[in-house]
Amino acid sequence: MRIVFDHAVDQGLIGRALAPAVFGSMWLDIPRPDYPRLPGATTCDLLVVGGGYTGLWTALHAAERDPDARVVVIEAERIGWAASGRNGGFVDASLTHGAENGKSRWPDEFDQLERMGLENLNGMAADIEKYGMRVDWQRTGMLAVATEEHQVPWLRDAAADGDGNFLDQAAVRAEVNSPTYLAGLFSADTCAIVDPARLVFELARACTEKGVRIHEHTDARGIKNETGGVAVTTASGTITAKRVVLATNVFPSLLKRNRLHTVPVYDHVLGTEPLTAEQLDRIGWRSRQGISDCGNQFHYYRLSADNRILWGGYDAMYHWGRRVDPRHEDRPDSFRKIAAHFFITFPQLADVRFSHRWAGPIDTNTRFCAHWGLAGRGRIAYVNGFTGLGVGATRFAADVCLDLLDGRPTERTQLEMVRKRPLPFPPEPLASVGIQLTRRSLDRADHNAGRRNLLLRTLDSLGLGFDS
Ligand SMILES: Cc1cc2nc3c(=O)[nH]c(=O)nc-3n(C[C@H](O)[C@H](O)[C@H](O)COP(=O)(O)OP(=O)(O)OC[C@H]3O[C@@H](n4cnc5c(N)ncnc54)[C@H](O)[C@@H]3O)c2cc1C
């Protein structure tokens, strides 16, 4: 058995490659629009709390559904500063964090979920076109690569199930040339890549053009359902809204009932300097596919429009106390580990340097994909738990929130996936102990022909788990 990512890499090479890397998302290195702080107390028809993809898709689609509605978005910091400005920019059609997770949890509605996911991806492309969003959208498809022998039959089986085209070792290396690749599975239709920060800024622009008011540096501190509407308190005054959508992702929910449902899992990412044509030529990658490998702990990587390689994943970290804390982000061990994996994957690129290093907390729940709910007698909708696959799914989630507030059943709100909430994570110290044991077991399975131990099999049978 080959254990590819355990090979030693020259520490000098890693140190030299990481030396120029500044801390911060490479995507956010562009001019950003400013939106004013809330000037004082106000009223509106719909208040959206959170200025990432979920909040902005909600506001945009609300304005489309009712052009007269007074829609307000408040954002505690800056638009897109959090996950929406730091992610890999993989726009996957899956609403269920991959086919395997969807099939095992909702076998009866899986085909419907797949169709709705593809409709959502196509709808996103149509919205981008309609609003003239310049977001480097490319429908490149997705290449899953096997780097361990036991993963090869997984890809062959997935291809037999219609999930893509199987590529043998020679075929996959003809696409992208890594000595670690043993086989591949290419799915042409189900994935696009996008510039994530441009997407969130362009969404904000489209919102304002539709009359949505956006306020940055406006932190919602409390929420109360009153007779006159839902009162959301901020330092600048109270906003009284007929309806509210909470799009606050991994940050502490304004509703106490939600606090145990997700945990922050930190994902670390590197961005290279732009590759020259000659450097890129050494590895091929002419079709610019999004790529990920098949381990439980997996890497994801892609090219940016200016031919940087974004390289992330693998070392997903949960920290005791489930707090979102910027001190968890700049973690040298994680950056060194994933830099080593970069050079194992592409030894031809030993002269490439990293220009950026960053991290972000992923909103992880026990079923690995979004869950929704209503509060305040149906006036407040919320969604959480995208677990690392939210760039596409947030648009679908926004429509679900609007449907739920509307109160009329739709195909979306009738889904079992939407109606049922996952089990929460236990409080500390159980959460920490359970998650660390699960991480260790997943790592062991990756290095033991994929064999899952008793803990993982028990969690599988209970429909519980941990992922990033
Ligand atoms: C490193 C990393 C890589 C990823 N890669 C991918 C990928 O390639 N593909 C993919 O599909 N997904 C990926 N994801 C996940 C994806 O980025 C998220 O699922 C998605 O961005 C979630 O969008 P959001 O709007 O719900 O959350 P966010 O972008 O986190 O926005 C939530 C906003 O709410 C604001 N907020 C919170 N509380 C309050 C409050 N009380 N008052 C006012 N504002 C508040 C926050 O400041 C924040 O701006 C990745 C995530 C990370 C961290």
XYZ file of C-alpha atoms and ligand atoms in Angstrom:
521
model
C 0.000 0.000 0.000
C 1.257 3.507 -0.833
C 0.785 6.193 1.793
C 1.409 9.141 -0.421
C 0.993 12.071 1.967
C 3.307 10.614 4.591
C 6.427 11.082 2.442
C 9.000 13.418 3.921
C 9.549 16.696 2.094
C 12.673 18.830 2.374
C 11.936 21.272 5.237
C 14.173 23.895 3.596
C 11.983 23.842 0.515
C 8.841 24.307 2.622
C 10.385 27.177 4.581
C 11.515 28.950 1.388
C 8.156 28.430 -0.288
C 6.194 29.808 2.662
C 8.522 32.737 3.408
C 6.800 35.281 1.109
C 3.263 34.216 2.143
C 1.309 37.076 3.717
C -1.555 36.255 6.057
C -5.007 36.876 4.555
C -7.267 35.613 1.794
C -5.782 36.145 -1.657
C -9.303 36.795 -2.956
C -9.809 39.775 -0.658
C -6.735 41.557 -2.070
C -8.950 43.694 -4.326
C -10.685 47.044 -3.814
C -13.901 46.590 -1.859
C -16.976 48.776 -1.769
C -17.901 50.444 1.555
C -21.409 50.419 2.947
C -22.474 52.813 5.718
C -23.123 51.852 9.326
C -26.840 51.842 10.243
C -27.550 55.517 11.042
C -30.317 54.877 13.619
C -33.494 53.000 14.419
C -35.480 51.922 11.372
C -38.271 49.671 10.124
C -38.401 47.314 7.150
C -40.305 44.405 5.637
C -37.365 41.992 5.634
C -34.213 42.237 7.702
C -31.332 39.961 6.762
C -28.625 39.499 9.398
C -25.287 38.552 7.789
C -23.572 39.885 4.667
C -22.163 36.697 3.124
C -23.644 34.677 0.262
C -26.637 33.424 2.253
C -27.702 36.882 3.353
C -27.123 38.519 -0.019
C -28.875 35.811 -2.078
C -31.776 36.093 0.368
C -31.949 39.869 -0.044
C -31.588 39.718 -3.833
C -34.248 37.082 -4.314
C -36.569 38.816 -1.812
C -36.271 42.022 -3.848
C -37.015 40.063 -7.023
C -40.069 38.399 -5.483
C -41.479 41.712 -4.252
C -39.858 44.809 -5.794
C -41.748 47.069 -3.325
C -40.475 45.278 -0.217
C -38.148 47.301 2.022
C -35.189 44.945 2.440
C -32.257 45.690 4.774
C -29.023 43.674 5.207
C -26.857 44.254 8.278
C -23.319 42.944 8.539
C -21.283 43.007 11.767
C -17.964 43.574 9.965
C -17.477 43.936 6.199
C -19.390 42.325 3.357
C -17.709 39.024 2.468
C -14.913 39.223 5.066
C -15.770 35.765 6.474
C -16.190 32.394 4.725
C -17.682 33.980 1.606
C -14.446 35.867 0.924
C -12.047 33.106 1.917
C -13.295 29.906 0.330
C -11.984 27.752 -2.505
C -14.606 28.999 -4.954
C -15.774 25.505 -5.880
C -19.460 25.788 -6.794
C -20.749 22.257 -6.472
C -24.263 21.303 -7.533
C -24.617 19.016 -4.524
C -26.962 20.261 -1.805
C -26.017 17.321 0.416
C -22.224 17.637 0.703
C -21.714 14.996 -1.945
C -23.686 12.120 -3.376
C -22.699 9.524 -0.798
C -23.933 11.619 2.131
C -27.173 12.467 0.308
C -27.906 8.893 -0.774
C -27.344 7.472 2.680
C -29.476 10.078 4.502
C -32.323 10.710 2.069
C -32.447 7.704 -0.279
C -36.070 8.387 -1.261
C -35.573 11.994 -2.268
C -31.963 11.804 -3.416
C -32.779 12.017 -7.156
C -34.977 15.034 -6.470
C -32.195 16.667 -4.419
C -29.720 16.065 -7.241
C -32.090 17.602 -9.792
C -32.754 20.609 -7.555
C -29.022 21.023 -6.956
C -28.330 21.109 -10.681
C -31.215 23.559 -11.198
C -29.686 25.736 -8.475
C -26.257 25.665 -10.149
C -27.820 26.561 -13.519
C -29.940 29.231 -11.796
C -26.792 30.713 -10.288
C -25.160 30.875 -13.727
C -28.312 32.583 -15.045
C -28.352 35.134 -12.180
C -24.671 35.905 -12.761
C -25.413 36.515 -16.424
C -28.577 38.526 -15.714
C -26.869 40.934 -13.322
C -23.665 41.135 -15.375
C -21.604 39.912 -12.413
C -17.884 39.786 -13.219
C -16.857 36.866 -11.047
C -14.609 34.676 -13.254
C -17.292 31.993 -13.436
C -16.062 28.907 -15.303
C -18.029 25.697 -15.686
C -14.888 23.555 -15.540
C -16.296 20.386 -13.977
C -14.741 18.507 -11.092
C -11.935 15.951 -11.073
C -11.753 13.595 -8.091
C -8.389 11.854 -7.901
C -7.411 8.597 -6.206
C -4.023 8.817 -4.486
C -4.276 5.468 -2.659
C -4.978 2.058 -4.197
C -8.131 1.462 -2.179
C -9.701 4.608 -3.620
C -9.493 3.412 -7.234
C -12.499 1.035 -7.000
C -14.502 3.812 -5.293
C -14.074 5.957 -8.397
C -14.816 3.038 -10.722
C -18.044 2.324 -8.777
C -19.044 5.993 -8.802
C -18.578 6.064 -12.584
C -20.726 2.908 -12.900
C -23.422 4.747 -10.876
C -23.381 7.553 -13.437
C -21.454 10.049 -11.289
C -18.829 10.845 -13.961
C -16.228 9.348 -16.297
C -13.568 7.030 -14.914
C -10.003 7.934 -15.909
C -7.229 5.400 -15.486
C -3.765 6.434 -14.322
C -2.519 7.448 -17.767
C -5.726 9.342 -18.591
C -5.832 11.292 -15.341
C -2.144 12.218 -15.556
C -2.700 13.374 -19.138
C -5.164 15.907 -17.684
C -3.076 17.000 -14.694
C 0.317 15.488 -14.205
C 0.946 14.374 -10.630
C 2.962 11.285 -9.727
C 0.475 10.705 -6.875
C -2.531 10.141 -9.130
C -3.658 6.540 -9.584
C -7.044 7.202 -11.200
C -9.651 9.936 -11.579
C -13.358 10.579 -11.897
C -14.401 13.548 -13.983
C -17.865 15.069 -13.596
C -18.350 17.667 -16.293
C -21.693 19.237 -15.340
C -21.813 19.377 -11.591
C -19.201 21.960 -10.688
C -18.095 25.463 -11.609
C -15.287 27.553 -10.194
C -15.703 31.198 -9.326
C -13.763 34.047 -7.731
C -15.435 33.880 -4.325
C -14.809 37.454 -3.166
C -15.872 38.963 -6.480
C -19.048 36.882 -6.181
C -19.937 38.277 -2.775
C -19.139 41.887 -3.798
C -21.085 41.573 -7.038
C -24.031 40.116 -5.144
C -23.950 43.168 -2.878
C -23.899 45.441 -5.938
C -26.864 43.614 -7.483
C -28.744 43.927 -4.181
C -28.263 47.687 -3.965
C -29.320 48.056 -7.593
C -32.572 46.328 -6.618
C -33.075 48.815 -3.776
C -31.736 46.736 -0.877
C -30.115 48.827 1.893
C -26.819 47.377 3.157
C -25.176 48.434 6.431
C -21.707 47.249 7.415
C -20.238 47.493 10.945
C -23.732 46.867 12.271
C -23.826 43.996 14.697
C -27.167 42.444 15.720
C -27.018 41.926 19.472
C -30.467 40.648 20.353
C -33.722 39.550 18.762
C -37.230 39.666 20.179
C -40.584 38.860 18.642
C -42.971 41.687 19.585
C -46.524 42.500 18.524
C -45.393 45.187 16.083
C -42.749 42.984 14.443
C -39.395 41.428 15.189
C -37.114 43.824 17.081
C -33.394 43.401 16.377
C -31.112 45.511 18.531
C -27.884 47.033 17.286
C -25.535 49.663 18.743
C -27.077 52.224 16.341
C -30.689 51.535 17.314
C -33.422 48.953 16.957
C -34.587 47.613 13.615
C -38.231 46.551 13.599
C -38.901 44.113 10.787
C -41.948 42.176 9.642
C -39.703 39.223 8.867
C -36.068 38.323 9.621
C -33.603 35.886 8.066
C -30.597 34.912 10.178
C -27.722 34.231 7.776
C -24.937 34.263 10.357
C -23.273 30.937 9.423
C -20.644 29.821 11.957
C -21.007 32.854 14.258
C -22.991 32.498 17.509
C -26.676 32.392 16.633
C -28.999 35.054 17.989
C -31.275 32.131 18.867
C -30.038 30.096 21.823
C -31.698 26.944 20.487
C -29.199 26.864 17.608
C -26.000 27.130 19.589
C -25.263 23.398 19.924
C -26.145 22.527 16.359
C -22.867 23.524 14.753
C -19.192 23.677 15.624
C -16.485 25.798 13.965
C -13.902 23.677 12.142
C -10.878 25.601 10.880
C -9.757 24.978 7.329
C -6.340 26.226 6.145
C -5.525 27.426 2.647
C -2.472 28.489 0.635
C -2.334 30.529 -2.553
C 0.710 30.490 -4.839
C 2.166 33.334 -6.809
C 0.847 33.316 -10.417
C 2.434 30.421 -12.315
C 4.278 31.286 -15.523
C 3.090 29.568 -18.710
C 6.181 27.356 -18.501
C 5.515 26.352 -14.889
C 1.883 25.555 -15.696
C 2.982 23.556 -18.704
C 4.933 21.205 -16.436
C 1.689 19.923 -14.918
C -0.748 20.368 -17.804
C -4.115 21.321 -16.256
C -5.248 22.901 -19.512
C -8.952 22.331 -18.771
C -8.624 24.090 -15.389
C -10.827 21.543 -13.561
C -11.469 21.884 -9.847
C -9.661 18.984 -8.152
C -9.970 17.145 -4.882
C -8.574 13.853 -3.648
C -10.618 11.081 -2.079
C -9.337 10.810 1.496
C -11.571 11.387 4.493
C -9.114 14.216 5.074
C -8.923 15.647 1.586
C -7.173 18.456 -0.297
C -8.979 20.710 -2.751
C -7.200 22.809 -5.351
C -7.848 24.934 -8.388
C -6.426 27.656 -10.597
C -7.403 31.306 -10.285
C -7.948 33.498 -13.337
C -4.312 34.702 -13.058
C -2.990 31.129 -12.722
C -2.337 30.979 -9.002
C -2.989 27.596 -7.424
C -5.291 27.680 -4.430
C -4.418 24.711 -2.255
C -6.527 23.949 0.822
C -8.080 21.415 3.124
C -6.795 18.242 4.780
C -5.883 19.582 8.226
C -9.363 20.567 9.464
C -9.045 21.617 13.107
C -11.606 21.769 15.890
C -10.515 23.736 18.990
C -11.841 23.109 22.477
C -14.715 25.401 23.478
C -16.317 25.715 19.994
C -15.416 29.417 19.834
C -14.880 31.389 16.628
C -11.529 32.984 17.367
C -9.094 34.570 14.870
C -6.228 33.218 17.005
C -6.986 29.751 15.583
C -6.281 30.898 12.034
C -2.539 31.523 11.655
C -1.378 28.007 12.509
C 2.161 27.358 11.193
C 1.936 23.552 11.605
C -1.102 23.356 9.349
C 0.451 25.574 6.675
C 3.690 23.572 6.709
C 1.782 20.305 6.472
C -0.326 21.345 3.501
C 2.679 22.999 1.815
C 4.487 19.638 2.071
C 1.490 17.934 0.450
C 1.571 20.488 -2.364
C 5.156 19.542 -3.245
C 4.402 15.805 -2.939
C 1.577 16.299 -5.409
C 3.510 18.572 -7.769
C 7.269 17.968 -7.338
C 7.710 19.680 -10.729
C 6.756 22.964 -9.037
C 9.601 23.123 -6.494
C 10.383 26.677 -7.648
C 6.858 27.948 -6.952
C 6.319 30.153 -3.881
C 3.204 30.856 -1.822
C 2.023 34.462 -1.735
C -0.888 34.017 0.723
C -1.853 31.852 3.648
C -5.194 32.024 5.423
C -7.858 30.055 7.249
C -11.515 30.234 8.100
C -14.026 28.516 10.337
C -16.433 26.135 8.641
C -19.969 25.820 9.996
C -20.117 22.067 10.615
C -23.190 20.128 11.741
C -23.660 16.416 12.340
C -25.188 15.748 8.915
C -22.695 17.833 6.838
C -25.239 19.973 4.988
C -27.546 22.891 5.702
C -30.458 22.719 8.109
C -33.252 25.262 8.428
C -35.887 26.335 10.919
C -38.463 28.931 11.861
C -38.763 30.849 15.123
C -40.776 33.810 16.427
C -44.108 32.304 15.315
C -42.910 31.942 11.752
C -41.445 35.441 11.426
C -37.774 34.437 11.771
C -36.070 31.931 9.458
C -32.545 30.637 9.875
C -30.126 28.333 8.102
C -26.815 26.883 9.308
C -24.481 23.969 8.779
C -23.144 24.229 5.211
C -20.054 22.287 6.353
C -17.587 23.365 3.714
C -19.877 23.177 0.695
C -21.872 26.375 0.751
C -20.871 28.424 -2.278
C -23.668 26.929 -4.389
C -25.923 25.655 -1.610
C -26.329 29.114 0.002
C -28.376 30.271 -2.994
C -30.751 27.333 -2.586
C -30.802 27.907 1.182
C -31.815 31.540 0.682
C -34.820 30.489 -1.407
C -35.798 27.961 1.266
C -35.691 30.711 3.936
C -37.929 32.963 1.827
C -40.353 30.076 1.153
C -40.493 29.251 4.862
C -41.306 32.868 5.767
C -43.913 32.965 3.015
C -45.678 30.055 4.718
C -47.007 28.398 1.560
C -45.616 24.886 0.970
C -43.217 24.648 -1.961
C -41.252 21.749 -3.410
C -38.270 23.030 -1.424
C -40.017 23.266 1.948
C -41.609 19.831 1.527
C -38.228 18.129 1.371
C -37.424 15.896 4.314
C -33.952 17.436 4.265
C -35.548 20.839 4.931
C -38.177 19.665 7.431
C -35.828 17.675 9.683
C -33.075 19.115 11.854
C -29.878 17.192 12.629
C -28.913 16.073 16.114
C -26.814 18.676 17.951
C -23.213 18.146 19.009
C -22.896 17.455 22.741
C -21.567 20.225 25.025
C -17.891 20.304 26.084
C -15.903 18.332 27.093
C -17.795 15.610 25.206
C -17.725 17.545 21.919
C -13.936 17.835 21.999
C -13.305 14.238 22.998
C -15.763 12.889 20.404
C -14.503 15.088 17.560
C -10.814 14.400 18.228
C -11.444 10.635 18.401
C -13.411 10.814 15.165
C -10.649 12.816 13.440
C -8.066 10.285 14.523
C -10.221 7.403 13.298
C -10.751 9.090 9.918
C -7.004 9.589 9.560
C -6.408 5.943 10.435
C -9.019 4.820 7.889
C -7.259 6.887 5.196
C -4.050 4.993 5.945
C -5.671 1.595 6.330
C -7.243 0.935 2.938
C -10.278 3.031 3.908
C -11.352 0.550 6.610
C -13.609 2.235 9.171
C -13.170 1.301 12.824
C -15.922 0.557 15.336
C -16.368 4.223 16.309
C -16.836 5.316 12.696
C -19.166 2.406 11.932
C -21.260 3.252 14.998
C -21.451 6.934 14.022
C -22.346 5.907 10.442
C -25.191 3.754 11.696
C -26.497 6.651 13.838
C -26.210 9.073 10.923
C -23.739 11.205 12.890
C -20.345 12.427 11.909
C -17.694 15.062 11.602
C -16.437 16.634 8.388
C -15.146 19.900 6.991
C -11.387 28.108 4.063
C -12.744 27.778 3.505
C -12.845 27.171 2.252
C -14.105 26.859 1.736
N -14.197 26.358 0.456
C -15.415 26.141 -0.100
C -15.553 25.756 -1.457
O -14.573 25.695 -2.216
N -16.792 25.480 -1.927
C -17.891 25.598 -1.142
O -18.992 25.304 -1.623
N -17.808 26.042 0.124
C -16.609 26.341 0.656
N -16.522 26.834 1.928
C -17.772 27.105 2.660
C -18.438 28.392 2.171
O -17.472 29.426 2.083
C -19.548 28.794 3.150
O -20.451 27.715 3.293
C -20.324 30.018 2.692
O -19.474 31.094 2.387
C -21.322 30.422 3.769
O -21.869 31.681 3.447
P -22.672 32.462 4.555
O -23.183 33.705 3.945
O -23.681 31.542 5.161
O -21.608 32.745 5.698
P -20.473 33.881 5.884
O -19.773 34.185 4.625
O -19.667 33.422 7.053
O -21.299 35.151 6.294
C -21.950 35.266 7.540
C -21.874 36.724 7.911
O -22.731 36.964 9.033
C -22.145 38.010 9.772
N -22.709 37.989 11.130
C -22.630 36.995 12.034
N -23.274 37.313 13.165
C -23.774 38.561 12.970
C -24.528 39.441 13.768
N -24.905 39.109 15.007
N -24.868 40.655 13.257
C -24.495 41.014 12.007
N -23.780 40.204 11.202
C -23.417 38.989 11.664
C -20.663 37.684 9.755
O -19.882 38.820 10.070
C -20.479 37.172 8.341
O -20.013 38.159 7.453
C -15.288 27.141 2.489
C -15.179 27.760 3.731
C -13.924 28.093 4.236
C -13.840 28.780 5.579
